[in-house]
Amino acid sequence: MRNEQVAGFFDDIADLLEILEDNVFKIRAYRKAVLNIRSLSEDVEKVAGVGRLEEIPGIGKDLAAKIAEIIKTGKLKHYEVLKRKVPEGMLELMTIPGIGPKKARLLYEKRGIKSLNELEKKAKAHKISGIPGLKDKTEENISRGIELVKKHSARMSLKEALDLSAGFVSGLKKLPAAGKVIAAGSLRRMKDTVRDIDILVTSRKPQAIMDAFVKMPDVKNVLAHGSTKSAVLTTGGVQVDVRVVDENSFGAALVYFTGSQAHNVHIRHIAKRLGLKVNEYGVFDEKTDRKVAGKEEIDIYKALKLPIIPPELREDRGEIEAASKGRLPELIDVSDIKGDLHVHSRWSDGENSIEEIARAAKAKGYEYIAITDHSESLKVAGGLSERDVLKKIDEIGRVRKKVKGITLLAGVEIDILQDGSLDYRKNILDRFDIIVAAIHAGFKQSKETLTARIVKAMETGRVHIISHPTGRLKGARDPYDLALGKIFRAAKQTKTCLEINAFPDRLDLDDINSRAAKEAGVKLAVNTDSHLVDQLDYMFFGVSVARRAWLEKKDVLNTRGLSELLKFLKK
Ligand code: DGT
Ligand code: CA
């Protein structure tokens, strides 16, 4: 999958053009292209192969040629040229949240900073304050930003990991010597972030697999090239390990390398009690060393007198006890989802018209979709004035008549203001079918204030869903400090759902908090927060979180059919 690589080039180009104070429309075109390529559900290399690059929204002749060049050569001349015009390291500075081209330039020009290392040192030594044009708090913010980036860059998002591994898995599957090919590790457990990629292959010719693997397109460095085990670093700096295992040990290896380690440790205890031992080769009788299982994953669990446990649950968070009592949850599946209740259109900061969204949702087989644009206060994201939002509701009415077979819900993602009140007046609120509410500003308030703000919003009795409740944003923002217990109690009392936001950099609530919400008697809604119709497919990531949170169909609002949903919305 070259999508991330291509998007990365364009992202850097946009940054470089911004530093060079180039034409804003050009910069915007690159930014749009990045967004569109990142959320493309197809492999850009395949799209190029059939000559359809220009059908990608935002990709014209010029960008299509650049994509073709990247695919062919792994490089881009235009990028190299731009890079030479900008002091080295400035792009690196801009990876810190809050440092844009202007600040990067100031840091370079006034303090000679041209790498993250230097930036960190100078921030620690308080040598940044006092630069004209930078606020006093910048130094503190930079230090915090560096910590955040360090913490997050060690792990990629689940989406990045799946995209990357898909390329390797499909490449390996094409090899004549390959049997089964599967990505294990945290990726298979659908953890929200993933450190490295662990792939298992069965084959009678392990060397052929190894030799082909280390030469695959995304490989930058070969760390190890053995007869059954190799490891590489990709161009994006991610480690990928491939192990070839014997077909008769495949199940045992899969359990072992899927992990988690804590799950494996617990399983070994269970085995011991049964006079067995488990390792990556199989399950063995402890006394005689006779192999009793190994080929299929289900056999391993069966030998331990357990039903097979879904990978998403393998964290040693009670799944082994539940399995032994026959009480594993019947996990929600993407196919249970009947609609998406948080989607942005062109009316605020989305890319598509309401009609395009309606048609895309219908094509996905949804029963309903809610168009939830931003409210007035959120100016940076095109928040709608009360007057404009009424026009939008009229437009929804028109599209309803035009696109049959899907129910369009007139919605809003309304700002919860600093004092906990909602961003439209009552008579406007009355016009919506669904109200999703969120905090988009004032994150730095105290834990008590933030909690009270959300609770107050729920207590208006108007809010159906609190979206991205903790505000976390991978690489940019830690979750804000909330008294979640209080929020769960208020949500239960006011019958407000909490969202699992499926956007790959959010996944908020996370697995642990979603499970706690369920246990506190709160219903969840899994929504994509799409700003582009391709992103409707992000539902998969939200459902992955829901599965890791032990959620069943009944725990999630948007698994309900339309009439059930409407009953809930009338509350
Ligand atoms: P990650 O890579 O940090 O996102 O998380 P994992 O779970 O993929 O961890 P990783 O890549 O270190 O190892 C993959 C699986 O292999 C892990 O989930 C369990 C198994 N494993 C690896 N090393 C050990 C070990 O030393 N002991 C045990 N019991 N299992 C291990
Ligand atoms: Ca791993």
Short mmCIF file of C-alpha atoms in Angstrom, two decimals, residues 321-329 550:
data_model
loop_
_atom_site.label_atom_id
_atom_site.label_comp_id
_atom_site.label_asym_id
_atom_site.label_seq_id
_atom_site.Cartn_x
_atom_site.Cartn_y
_atom_site.Cartn_z
CA GLU A 321 -12.32 -16.91 32.92
CA ALA A 322 -15.32 -15.93 30.78
CA ALA A 323 -14.39 -18.49 28.15
CA SER A 324 -14.07 -21.27 30.71
CA LYS A 325 -17.57 -20.46 31.98
CA GLY A 326 -19.01 -20.25 28.49
CA ARG A 327 -19.68 -16.56 28.99
CA LEU A 328 -17.70 -14.90 26.24
CA PRO A 329 -19.59 -11.93 24.81
CA TRP A 550 -16.48 -6.47 24.95
#
